[in-house]
Coordinates of C-alpha atoms and ligand atoms in Angstrom, one line a residue:
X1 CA 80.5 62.3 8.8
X2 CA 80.0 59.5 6.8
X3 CA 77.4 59.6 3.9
X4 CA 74.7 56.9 3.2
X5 CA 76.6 55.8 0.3
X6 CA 80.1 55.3 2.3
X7 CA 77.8 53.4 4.9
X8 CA 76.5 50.7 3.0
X9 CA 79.8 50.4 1.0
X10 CA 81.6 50.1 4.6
X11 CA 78.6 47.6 6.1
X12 CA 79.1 46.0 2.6
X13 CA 82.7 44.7 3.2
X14 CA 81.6 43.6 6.8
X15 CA 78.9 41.2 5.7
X16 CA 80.9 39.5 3.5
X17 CA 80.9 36.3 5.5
X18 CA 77.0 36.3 6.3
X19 CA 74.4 34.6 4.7
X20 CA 73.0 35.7 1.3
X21 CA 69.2 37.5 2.9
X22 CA 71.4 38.9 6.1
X23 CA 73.3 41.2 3.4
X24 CA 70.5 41.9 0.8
X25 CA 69.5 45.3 3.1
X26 CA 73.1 46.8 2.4
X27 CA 73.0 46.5 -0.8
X28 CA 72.0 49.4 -2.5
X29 CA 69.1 48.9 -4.9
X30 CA 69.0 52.5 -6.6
X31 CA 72.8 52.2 -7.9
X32 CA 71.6 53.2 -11.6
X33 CA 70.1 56.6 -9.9
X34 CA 66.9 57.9 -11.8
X35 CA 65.6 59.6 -14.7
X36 CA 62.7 61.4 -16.2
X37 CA 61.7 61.9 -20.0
X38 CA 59.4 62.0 -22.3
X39 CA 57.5 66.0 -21.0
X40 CA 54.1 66.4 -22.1
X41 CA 51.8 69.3 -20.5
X42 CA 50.4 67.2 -17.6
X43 CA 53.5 64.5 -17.2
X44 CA 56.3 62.8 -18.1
X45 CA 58.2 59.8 -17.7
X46 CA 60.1 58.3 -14.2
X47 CA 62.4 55.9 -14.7
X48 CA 64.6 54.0 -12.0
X49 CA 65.7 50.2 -12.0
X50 CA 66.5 47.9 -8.7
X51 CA 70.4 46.7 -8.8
X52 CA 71.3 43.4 -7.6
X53 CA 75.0 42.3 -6.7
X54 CA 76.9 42.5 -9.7
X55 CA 76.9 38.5 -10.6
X56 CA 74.4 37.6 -8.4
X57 CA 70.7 38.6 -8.7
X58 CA 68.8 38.4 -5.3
X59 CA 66.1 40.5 -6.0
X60 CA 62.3 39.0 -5.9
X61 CA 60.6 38.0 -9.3
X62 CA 58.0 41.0 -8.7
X63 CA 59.0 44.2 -6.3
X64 CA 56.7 46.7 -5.8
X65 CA 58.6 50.4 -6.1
X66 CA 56.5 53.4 -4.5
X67 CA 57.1 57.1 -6.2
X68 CA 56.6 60.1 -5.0
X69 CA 56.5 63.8 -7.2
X70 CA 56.2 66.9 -5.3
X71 CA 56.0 70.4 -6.0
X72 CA 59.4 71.0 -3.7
X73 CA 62.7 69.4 -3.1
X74 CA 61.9 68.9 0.7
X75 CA 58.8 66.5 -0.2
X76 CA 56.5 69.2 1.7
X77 CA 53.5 69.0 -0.8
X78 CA 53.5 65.7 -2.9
X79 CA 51.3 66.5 -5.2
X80 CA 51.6 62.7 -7.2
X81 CA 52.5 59.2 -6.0
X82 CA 52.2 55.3 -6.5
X83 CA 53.4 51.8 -6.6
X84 CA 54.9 50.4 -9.8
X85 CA 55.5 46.3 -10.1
X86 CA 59.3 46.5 -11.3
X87 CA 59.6 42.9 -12.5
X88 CA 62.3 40.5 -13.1
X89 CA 61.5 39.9 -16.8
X90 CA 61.9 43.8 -17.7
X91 CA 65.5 43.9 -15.2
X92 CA 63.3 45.6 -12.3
X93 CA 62.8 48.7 -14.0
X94 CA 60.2 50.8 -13.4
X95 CA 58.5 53.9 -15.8
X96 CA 56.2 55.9 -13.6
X97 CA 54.1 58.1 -15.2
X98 CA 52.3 61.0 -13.2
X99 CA 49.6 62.5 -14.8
X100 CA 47.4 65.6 -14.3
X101 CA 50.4 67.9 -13.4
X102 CA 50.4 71.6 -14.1
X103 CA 51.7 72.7 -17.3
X104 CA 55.7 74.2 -17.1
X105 CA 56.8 73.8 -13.7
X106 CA 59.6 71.8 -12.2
X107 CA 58.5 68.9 -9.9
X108 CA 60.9 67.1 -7.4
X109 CA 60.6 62.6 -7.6
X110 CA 62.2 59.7 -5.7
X111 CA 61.7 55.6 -5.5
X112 CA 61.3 53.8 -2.2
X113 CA 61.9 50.0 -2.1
X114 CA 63.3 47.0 -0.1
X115 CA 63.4 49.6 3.0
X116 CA 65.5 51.8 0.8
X117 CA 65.1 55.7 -0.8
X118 CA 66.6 56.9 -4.4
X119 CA 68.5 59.6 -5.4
X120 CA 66.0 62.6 -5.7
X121 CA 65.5 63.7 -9.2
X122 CA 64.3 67.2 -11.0
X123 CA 61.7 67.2 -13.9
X124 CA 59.8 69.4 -15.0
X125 CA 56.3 69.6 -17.4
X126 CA 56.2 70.7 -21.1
X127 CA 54.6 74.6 -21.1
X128 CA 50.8 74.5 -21.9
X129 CA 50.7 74.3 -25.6
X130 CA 49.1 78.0 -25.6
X131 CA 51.3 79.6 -23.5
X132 CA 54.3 81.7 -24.1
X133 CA 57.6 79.8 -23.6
X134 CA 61.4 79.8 -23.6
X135 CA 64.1 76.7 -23.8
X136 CA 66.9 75.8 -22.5
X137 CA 68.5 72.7 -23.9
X138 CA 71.5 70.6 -24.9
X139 CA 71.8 68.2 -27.2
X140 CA 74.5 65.3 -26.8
X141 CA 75.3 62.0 -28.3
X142 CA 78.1 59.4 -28.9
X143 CA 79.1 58.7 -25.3
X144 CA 81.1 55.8 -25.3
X145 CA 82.7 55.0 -21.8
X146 CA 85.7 53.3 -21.7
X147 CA 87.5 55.8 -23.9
X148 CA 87.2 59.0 -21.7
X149 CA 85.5 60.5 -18.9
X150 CA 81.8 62.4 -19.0
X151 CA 82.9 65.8 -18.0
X152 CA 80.5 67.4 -20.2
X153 CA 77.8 65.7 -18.0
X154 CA 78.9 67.4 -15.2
X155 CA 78.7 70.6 -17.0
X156 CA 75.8 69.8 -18.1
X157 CA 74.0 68.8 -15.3
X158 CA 74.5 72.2 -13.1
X159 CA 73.7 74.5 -16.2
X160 CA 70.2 75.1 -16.1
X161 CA 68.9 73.3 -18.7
X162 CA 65.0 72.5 -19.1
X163 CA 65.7 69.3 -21.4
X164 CA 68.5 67.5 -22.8
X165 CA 68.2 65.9 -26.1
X166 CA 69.6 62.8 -26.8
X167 CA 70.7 62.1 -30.0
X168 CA 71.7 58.3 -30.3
X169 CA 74.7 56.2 -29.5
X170 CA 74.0 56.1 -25.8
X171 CA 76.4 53.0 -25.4
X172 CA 78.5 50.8 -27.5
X173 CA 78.9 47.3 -27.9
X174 CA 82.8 47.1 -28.5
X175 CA 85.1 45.2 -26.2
X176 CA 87.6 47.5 -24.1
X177 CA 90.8 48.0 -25.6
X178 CA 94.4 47.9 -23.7
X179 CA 94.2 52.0 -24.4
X180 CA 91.1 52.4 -23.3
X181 CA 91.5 55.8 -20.5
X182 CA 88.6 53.9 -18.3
X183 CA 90.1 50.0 -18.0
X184 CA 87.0 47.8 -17.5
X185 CA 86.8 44.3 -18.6
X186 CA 84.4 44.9 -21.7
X187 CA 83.7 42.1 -24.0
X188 CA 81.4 42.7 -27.3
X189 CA 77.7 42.4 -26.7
X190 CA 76.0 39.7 -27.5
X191 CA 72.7 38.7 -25.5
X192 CA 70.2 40.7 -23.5
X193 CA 72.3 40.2 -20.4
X194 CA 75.1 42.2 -21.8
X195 CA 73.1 45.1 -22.9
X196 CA 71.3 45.5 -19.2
X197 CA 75.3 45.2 -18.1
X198 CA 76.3 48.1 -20.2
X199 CA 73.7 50.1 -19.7
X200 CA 74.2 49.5 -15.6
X201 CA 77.8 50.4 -16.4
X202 CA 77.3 53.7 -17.8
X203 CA 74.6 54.3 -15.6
X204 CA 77.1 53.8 -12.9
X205 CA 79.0 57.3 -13.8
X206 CA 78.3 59.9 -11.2
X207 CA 78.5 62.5 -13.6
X208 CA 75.5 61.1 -16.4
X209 CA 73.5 60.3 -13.2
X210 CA 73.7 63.7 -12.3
X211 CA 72.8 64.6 -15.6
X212 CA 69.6 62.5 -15.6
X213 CA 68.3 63.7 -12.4
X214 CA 69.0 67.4 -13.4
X215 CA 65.9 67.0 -15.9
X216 CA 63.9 65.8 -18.5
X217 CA 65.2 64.3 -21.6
X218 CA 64.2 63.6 -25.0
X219 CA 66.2 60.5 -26.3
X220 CA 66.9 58.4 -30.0
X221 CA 68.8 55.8 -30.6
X222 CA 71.6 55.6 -33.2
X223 CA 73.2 52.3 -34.2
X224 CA 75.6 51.6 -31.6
X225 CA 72.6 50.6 -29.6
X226 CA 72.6 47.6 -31.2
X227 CA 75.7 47.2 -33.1
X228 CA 77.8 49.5 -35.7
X229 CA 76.3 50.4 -39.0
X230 CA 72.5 47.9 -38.7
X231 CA 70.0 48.8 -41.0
X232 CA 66.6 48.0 -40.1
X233 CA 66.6 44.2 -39.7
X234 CA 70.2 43.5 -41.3
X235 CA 72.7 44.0 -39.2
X236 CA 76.9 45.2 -40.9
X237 CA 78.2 41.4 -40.4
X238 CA 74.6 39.8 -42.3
X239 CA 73.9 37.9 -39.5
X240 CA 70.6 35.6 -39.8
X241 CA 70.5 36.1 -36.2
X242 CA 70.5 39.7 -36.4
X243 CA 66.8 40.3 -35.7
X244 CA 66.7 38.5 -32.6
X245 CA 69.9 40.4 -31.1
X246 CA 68.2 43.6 -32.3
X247 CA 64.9 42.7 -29.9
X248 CA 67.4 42.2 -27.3
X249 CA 69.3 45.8 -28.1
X250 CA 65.8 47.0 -28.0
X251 CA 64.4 45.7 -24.9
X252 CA 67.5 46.8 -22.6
X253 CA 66.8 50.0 -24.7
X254 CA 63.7 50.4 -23.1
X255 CA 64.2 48.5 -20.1
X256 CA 66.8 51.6 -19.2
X257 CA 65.5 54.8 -20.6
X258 CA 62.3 57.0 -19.4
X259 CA 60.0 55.8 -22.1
X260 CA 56.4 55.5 -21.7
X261 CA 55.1 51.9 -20.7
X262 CA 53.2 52.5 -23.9
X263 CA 56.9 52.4 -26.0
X264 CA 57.5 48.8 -24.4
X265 CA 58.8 46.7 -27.3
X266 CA 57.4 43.9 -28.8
X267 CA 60.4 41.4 -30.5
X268 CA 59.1 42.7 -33.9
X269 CA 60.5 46.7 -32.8
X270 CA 59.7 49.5 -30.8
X271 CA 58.3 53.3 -31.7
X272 CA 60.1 55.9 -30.3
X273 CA 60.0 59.0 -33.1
X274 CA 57.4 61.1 -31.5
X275 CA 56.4 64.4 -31.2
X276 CA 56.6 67.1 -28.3
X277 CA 55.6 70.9 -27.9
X278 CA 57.2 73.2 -26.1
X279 CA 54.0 76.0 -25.3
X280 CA 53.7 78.5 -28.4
X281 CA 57.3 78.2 -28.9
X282 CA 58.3 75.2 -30.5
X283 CA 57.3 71.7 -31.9
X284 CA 60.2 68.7 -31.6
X285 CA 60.3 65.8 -34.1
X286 CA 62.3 63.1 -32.4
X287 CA 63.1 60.6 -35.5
X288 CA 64.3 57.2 -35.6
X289 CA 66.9 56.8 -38.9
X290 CA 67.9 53.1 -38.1
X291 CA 64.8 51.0 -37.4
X292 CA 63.0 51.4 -40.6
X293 CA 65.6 52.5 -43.2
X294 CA 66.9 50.7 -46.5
X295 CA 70.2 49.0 -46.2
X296 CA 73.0 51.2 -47.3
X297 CA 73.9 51.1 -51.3
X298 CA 76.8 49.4 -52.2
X299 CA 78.5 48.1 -49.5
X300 CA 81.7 46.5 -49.7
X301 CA 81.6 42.8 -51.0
X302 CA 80.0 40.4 -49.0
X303 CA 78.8 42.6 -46.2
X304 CA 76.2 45.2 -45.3
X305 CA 77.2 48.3 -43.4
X306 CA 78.8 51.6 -44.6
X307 CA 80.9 52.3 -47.1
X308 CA 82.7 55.4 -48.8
X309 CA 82.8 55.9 -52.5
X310 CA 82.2 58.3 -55.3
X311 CA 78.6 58.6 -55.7
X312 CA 78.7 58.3 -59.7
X313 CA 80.4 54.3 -58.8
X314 CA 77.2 53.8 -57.2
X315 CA 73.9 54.8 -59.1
X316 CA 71.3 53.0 -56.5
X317 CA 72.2 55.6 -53.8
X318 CA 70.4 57.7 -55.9
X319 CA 67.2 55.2 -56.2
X320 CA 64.1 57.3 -55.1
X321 CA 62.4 54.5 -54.0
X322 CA 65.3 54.1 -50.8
X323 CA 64.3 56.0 -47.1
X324 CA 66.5 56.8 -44.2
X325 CA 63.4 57.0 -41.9
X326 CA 60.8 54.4 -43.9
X327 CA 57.6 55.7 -45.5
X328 CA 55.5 55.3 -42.8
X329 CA 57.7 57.9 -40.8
X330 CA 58.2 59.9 -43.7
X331 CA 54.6 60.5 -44.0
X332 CA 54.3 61.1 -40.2
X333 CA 56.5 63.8 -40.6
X334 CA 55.8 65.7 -43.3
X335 CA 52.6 65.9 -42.3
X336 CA 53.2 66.8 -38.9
X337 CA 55.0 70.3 -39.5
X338 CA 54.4 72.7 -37.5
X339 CA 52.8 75.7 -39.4
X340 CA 51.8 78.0 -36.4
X341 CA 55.1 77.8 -33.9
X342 CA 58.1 80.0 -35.0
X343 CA 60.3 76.3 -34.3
X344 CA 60.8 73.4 -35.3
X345 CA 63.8 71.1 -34.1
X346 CA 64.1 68.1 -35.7
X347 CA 66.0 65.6 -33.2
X348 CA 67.3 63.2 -35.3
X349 CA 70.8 60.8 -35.5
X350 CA 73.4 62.2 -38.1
X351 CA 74.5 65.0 -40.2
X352 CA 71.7 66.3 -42.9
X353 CA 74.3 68.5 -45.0
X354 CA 76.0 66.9 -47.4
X355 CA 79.9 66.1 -46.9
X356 CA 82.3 64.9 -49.4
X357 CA 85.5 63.7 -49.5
X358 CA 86.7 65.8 -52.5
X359 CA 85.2 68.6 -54.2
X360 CA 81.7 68.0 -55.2
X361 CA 82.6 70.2 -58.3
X362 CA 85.4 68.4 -59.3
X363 CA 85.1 65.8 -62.6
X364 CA 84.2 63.0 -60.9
X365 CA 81.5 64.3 -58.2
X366 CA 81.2 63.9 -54.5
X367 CA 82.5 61.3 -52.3
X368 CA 80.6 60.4 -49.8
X369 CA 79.8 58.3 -46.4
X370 CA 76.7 56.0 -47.1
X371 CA 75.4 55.4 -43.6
X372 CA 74.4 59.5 -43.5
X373 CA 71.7 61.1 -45.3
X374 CA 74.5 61.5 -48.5
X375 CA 73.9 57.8 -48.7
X376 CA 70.1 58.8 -49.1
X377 CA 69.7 61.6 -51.1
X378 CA 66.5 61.2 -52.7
X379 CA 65.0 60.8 -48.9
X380 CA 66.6 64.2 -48.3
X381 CA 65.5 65.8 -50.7
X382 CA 61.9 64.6 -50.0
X383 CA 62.2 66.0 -46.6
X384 CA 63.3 69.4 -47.7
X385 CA 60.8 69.9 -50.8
X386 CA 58.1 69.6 -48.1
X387 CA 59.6 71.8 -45.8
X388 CA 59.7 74.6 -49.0
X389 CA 56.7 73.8 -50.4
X390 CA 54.8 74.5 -46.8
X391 CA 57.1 76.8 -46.2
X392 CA 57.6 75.2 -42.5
X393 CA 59.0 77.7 -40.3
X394 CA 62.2 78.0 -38.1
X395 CA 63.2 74.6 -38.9
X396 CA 66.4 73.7 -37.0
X397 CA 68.3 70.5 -38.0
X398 CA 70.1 68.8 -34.6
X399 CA 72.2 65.6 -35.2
X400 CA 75.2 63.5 -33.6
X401 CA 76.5 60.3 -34.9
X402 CA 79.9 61.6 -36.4
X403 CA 82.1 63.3 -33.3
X404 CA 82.5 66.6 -35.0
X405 CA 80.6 70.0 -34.1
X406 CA 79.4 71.1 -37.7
X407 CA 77.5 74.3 -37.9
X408 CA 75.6 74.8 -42.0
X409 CA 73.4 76.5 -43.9
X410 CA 71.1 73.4 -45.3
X411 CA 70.2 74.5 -48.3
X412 CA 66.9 74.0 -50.4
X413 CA 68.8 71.3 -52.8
X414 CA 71.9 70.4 -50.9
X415 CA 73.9 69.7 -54.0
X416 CA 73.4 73.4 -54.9
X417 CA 75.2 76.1 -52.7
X418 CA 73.8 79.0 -54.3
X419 CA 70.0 77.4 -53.8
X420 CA 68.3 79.5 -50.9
X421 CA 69.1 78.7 -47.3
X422 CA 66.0 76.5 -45.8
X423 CA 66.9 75.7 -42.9
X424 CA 69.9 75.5 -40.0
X425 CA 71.7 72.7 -38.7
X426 CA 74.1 71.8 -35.6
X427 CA 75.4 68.3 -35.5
X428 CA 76.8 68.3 -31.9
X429 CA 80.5 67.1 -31.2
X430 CA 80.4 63.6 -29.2
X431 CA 80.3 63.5 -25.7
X432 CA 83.3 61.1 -25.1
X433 CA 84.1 58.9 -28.1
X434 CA 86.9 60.0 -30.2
X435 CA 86.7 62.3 -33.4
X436 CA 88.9 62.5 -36.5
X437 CA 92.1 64.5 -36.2
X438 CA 90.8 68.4 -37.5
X439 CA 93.8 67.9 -40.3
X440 CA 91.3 65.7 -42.2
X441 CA 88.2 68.2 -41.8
X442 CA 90.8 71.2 -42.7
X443 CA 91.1 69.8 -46.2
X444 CA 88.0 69.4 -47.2
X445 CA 86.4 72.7 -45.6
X446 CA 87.2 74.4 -48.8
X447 CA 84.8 72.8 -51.0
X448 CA 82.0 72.7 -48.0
X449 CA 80.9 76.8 -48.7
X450 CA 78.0 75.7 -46.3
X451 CA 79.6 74.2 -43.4
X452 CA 80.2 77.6 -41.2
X453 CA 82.1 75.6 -38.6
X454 CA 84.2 72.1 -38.4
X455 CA 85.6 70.6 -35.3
X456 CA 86.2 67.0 -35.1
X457 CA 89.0 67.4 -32.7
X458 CA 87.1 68.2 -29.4
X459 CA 84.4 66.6 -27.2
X460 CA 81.4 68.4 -25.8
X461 CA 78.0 68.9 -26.4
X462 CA 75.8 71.8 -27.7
X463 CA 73.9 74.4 -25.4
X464 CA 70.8 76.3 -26.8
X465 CA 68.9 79.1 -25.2
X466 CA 65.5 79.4 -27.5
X467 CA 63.1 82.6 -27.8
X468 CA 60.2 83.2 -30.5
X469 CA 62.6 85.4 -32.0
X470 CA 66.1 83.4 -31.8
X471 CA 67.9 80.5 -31.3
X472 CA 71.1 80.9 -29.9
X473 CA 74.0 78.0 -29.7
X474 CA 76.9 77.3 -27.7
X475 CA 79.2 74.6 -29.1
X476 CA 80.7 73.1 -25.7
X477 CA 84.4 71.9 -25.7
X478 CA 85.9 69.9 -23.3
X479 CA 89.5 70.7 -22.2
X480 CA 91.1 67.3 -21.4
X481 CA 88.2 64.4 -22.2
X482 CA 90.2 61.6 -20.1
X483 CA 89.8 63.7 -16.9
X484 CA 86.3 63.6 -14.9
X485 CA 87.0 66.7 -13.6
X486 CA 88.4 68.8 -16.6
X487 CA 86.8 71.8 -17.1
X488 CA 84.2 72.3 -20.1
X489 CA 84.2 75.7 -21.7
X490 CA 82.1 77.5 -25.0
X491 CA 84.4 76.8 -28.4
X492 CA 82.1 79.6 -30.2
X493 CA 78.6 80.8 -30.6
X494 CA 76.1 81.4 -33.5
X495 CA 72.5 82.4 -33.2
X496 CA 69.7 82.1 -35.9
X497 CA 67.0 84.6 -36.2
X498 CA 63.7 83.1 -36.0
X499 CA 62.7 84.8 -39.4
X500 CA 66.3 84.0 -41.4
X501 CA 67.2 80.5 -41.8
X502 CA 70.9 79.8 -41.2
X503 CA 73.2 80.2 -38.2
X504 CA 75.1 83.5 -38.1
X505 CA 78.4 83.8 -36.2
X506 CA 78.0 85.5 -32.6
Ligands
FE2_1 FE1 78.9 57.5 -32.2

């Protein structure tokens, strides 16, 4: 039996020949499948957007989309619905946002327009603040398509989770290479149009659909969202016309993730750190470290972007008057602990522990990346010296950005490995895009007493299960990244105990 999807493809090639309005029906309009994000107590965030033929947009300026959330998969007992105008000048997408739900249960949504029905998705309501509460979640990053498959999305989406935390580089705006393992013809983004085309590209892969509609997630964006290495409003390349690309990055941003119609950018930038609780269990920080941070210290001549050098060549890193997140977010979040809750997970972009390039007790210092929180140290050591001083507990340090699982103790000054343990981190290995060879990380894991594991050679994601008393983690690995269907399997597992900062082999 055919499915609806080999249908239209097969009525598809038929109505080639026919007129323009006479093939419009067959063409499916839900291509990009659905999402949900953004959980609160009494709702969350729907997200689909209407596909045109690739090349050819035939959809109306305004379409209404109707939505439907019920309380089972069959649509029996639809508890929330309405009509949402997906319009042209936001690429058709629609963010529906049923309120009044009941607090931590799962909820089953679809899309209905131009005579056609979505994909159904799963979401699922945040736990009533007061109420008792578990968590299962993954967090993943770095997913760049055309250099391997998304196999740890399909593992992903069948595994139970109740949120999936997204910790930046959703796409990248590289042109494809001859090597790429997926060959599409890529070229390097530069207008709004070729952001909406990437995201529909990625979008396209069953396996990160089936991700979305398994359930909620929790997303930040990193710098390959806009382009490699930007820093607030200057991007690596010192582009006058950087701020008006970044609008563009940040529009399609929005224009293709469940954010709140609320989080709609203006050209001048768009909020997304934010807060979340998860019942009596557990407060999440999402943070933004690209929109409002300094420029990186000491780039190489004549450009912005990242750099790597000893940090005693470069005595500005060290400037207490530089931020990662901006002092407006700063301030947010160090007043924004949570004091009652045993957790606090801090969703932000990169690795927090420091990593050097040769030993940090050596004559001449550390050498470090300055596009990471090494390159802000005194913004670092802000965050933690409030995180002692209130003596914020559980906090839990979850990162991306650099395509290597790291497990650490962070300690309370990070240049000082016998200072107390403060907190734990898991920066979680990249989805698809490629990591350094392990030979690199090898050599340098002897002066890194705090990193208790170092992977760079394998692709994956992190799986948490979260109690009031512990945190346990799964570091994913995928067996052979350039093959959809390769199997995805646990490299090794840690826990932390809710009262003991830092994660403890398993
Ligand atoms: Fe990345």
């Amino acid at each position: 039996m055919l499915t609806r999807r080999q249908t239209l493809g097969a009525a598809a090639l038929v109505a080639v020949p026919f007129v323009r309005h006479a093939r419009a029906a067959d063409v499916p309009r839900f291509a990009l499948g659905v999402a949900s994000g953004a959980p609160r107590p009494d709702g969350m965030v729907l997200w689909t957007r209407l596909t045109a033929p690739p090349g050819q947009d035939d959809l109306p300026e305004v379409v209404p989309v109707r939505w439907e959330l019920a309380r089972d998969e069959a649509f029996g007992q639809v508890v929330a619905s309405g009509v949402e105008a997906a319009e042209r000048t936001w690429a058709h997408s629609v963010h529906a946002e049923p309120a009044g739900l009941e607090p931590g249960r799962w909820y089953w949504y679809r899309f209905r327009a131009l005579g056609q029905v979505s994909a159904i998705g799963r979401t699922r309501t945040a736990p009533a603040p007061d109420a008792p509460a578990t968590l299962d979640f993954a967090i993943a990053s770095c997913q760049r398509y055309e250099v391997n498959h998304y196999a740890a999305w399909r593992h992903l989406a069948t595994d139970g989770l109740d949120l999936v935390l997204f910790l930046g580089d959703y796409l990248y705006e590289y042109g494809a290479q001859p090597t790429n393992v997926r060959q599409v013809g890529l070229g390097r983004i530069r207008t709004l149009d070729d952001y909406r085309a990437r995201y529909a590209l990625y979008r396209s892969d069953p396996a990160l659909q089936a991700a979305h509609a398994a359930c909620p997630w929790i997303l930040v964006w990193d710098d390959h969202e806009v382009d490699n290495d930007y820093a607030g409003l200057q991007g690596q390349d010192l582009d006058p016309a950087f701020p008006a690309r970044r609008a563009d990055a940040y529009q399609a941003y929005w224009e293709h993730q469940p954010f709140p119609k609320a989080a709609r950018p203006s050209r001048e930038g768009m909020r997304i750190f934010d807060r979340y609780r998860w019942g009596r269990l557990a407060t999440i920080h999402a943070l933004d470290d690209r929109q409002y941070r300094d420029p990186q210290a000491c780039p190489r001549p004549g450009r912005g972007g990242s750099n790597t050098l000893p940090r005693r060549d470069c005595p500005g890193m060290l400037d207490p008057a530089r931020s990662l997140l901006g002092a407006a977010q700063e301030a947010w979040l160090a007043q924004g602990w949570d004091l009652e809750r045993p957790w606090n997970l801090l969703a932000q972009q990169t690795l927090m522990s420091p990593l050097s390039w040769r030993d940090p007790a050596g004559p001449d210092g550390p050498m470090v990346w300055t596009d990471g929180w090494d390159g802000y140290p005194a913004a670092r050591q802000r965050l933690l010296d409030t995180v002692r001083e209130r003596r914020v507990p559980g906090v839990v340090v979850l990162g991306g950005d650099v395509h290597a699982h790291y497990v650490a103790d962070v300690h309370a000054n990070p240049d000082d490995p016998r200072s107390p343990v403060l907190a734990s981190e898991f920066c979680g290995t990249s989805i698809s895009s490629h990591g350094w060879p392990q030979t690199r990380l090898d050599g340098i894991r002897g002066f890194h007493p705090h990193l208790k594991f170092a992977r760079s050679d394998r692709r994956g994601a992190v799986r948490f299960r979260l109690d009031d008393r512990r945190l346990q983690a799964d570091l994913l690995a995928v067996d052979d990244p350039a093959r959809p269907d390769s199997a995805v399997g646990p490299l090794r597992r840690f826990v932390v105990e809710a009262d003991r900062p830092g994660p403890q082999p398993a």
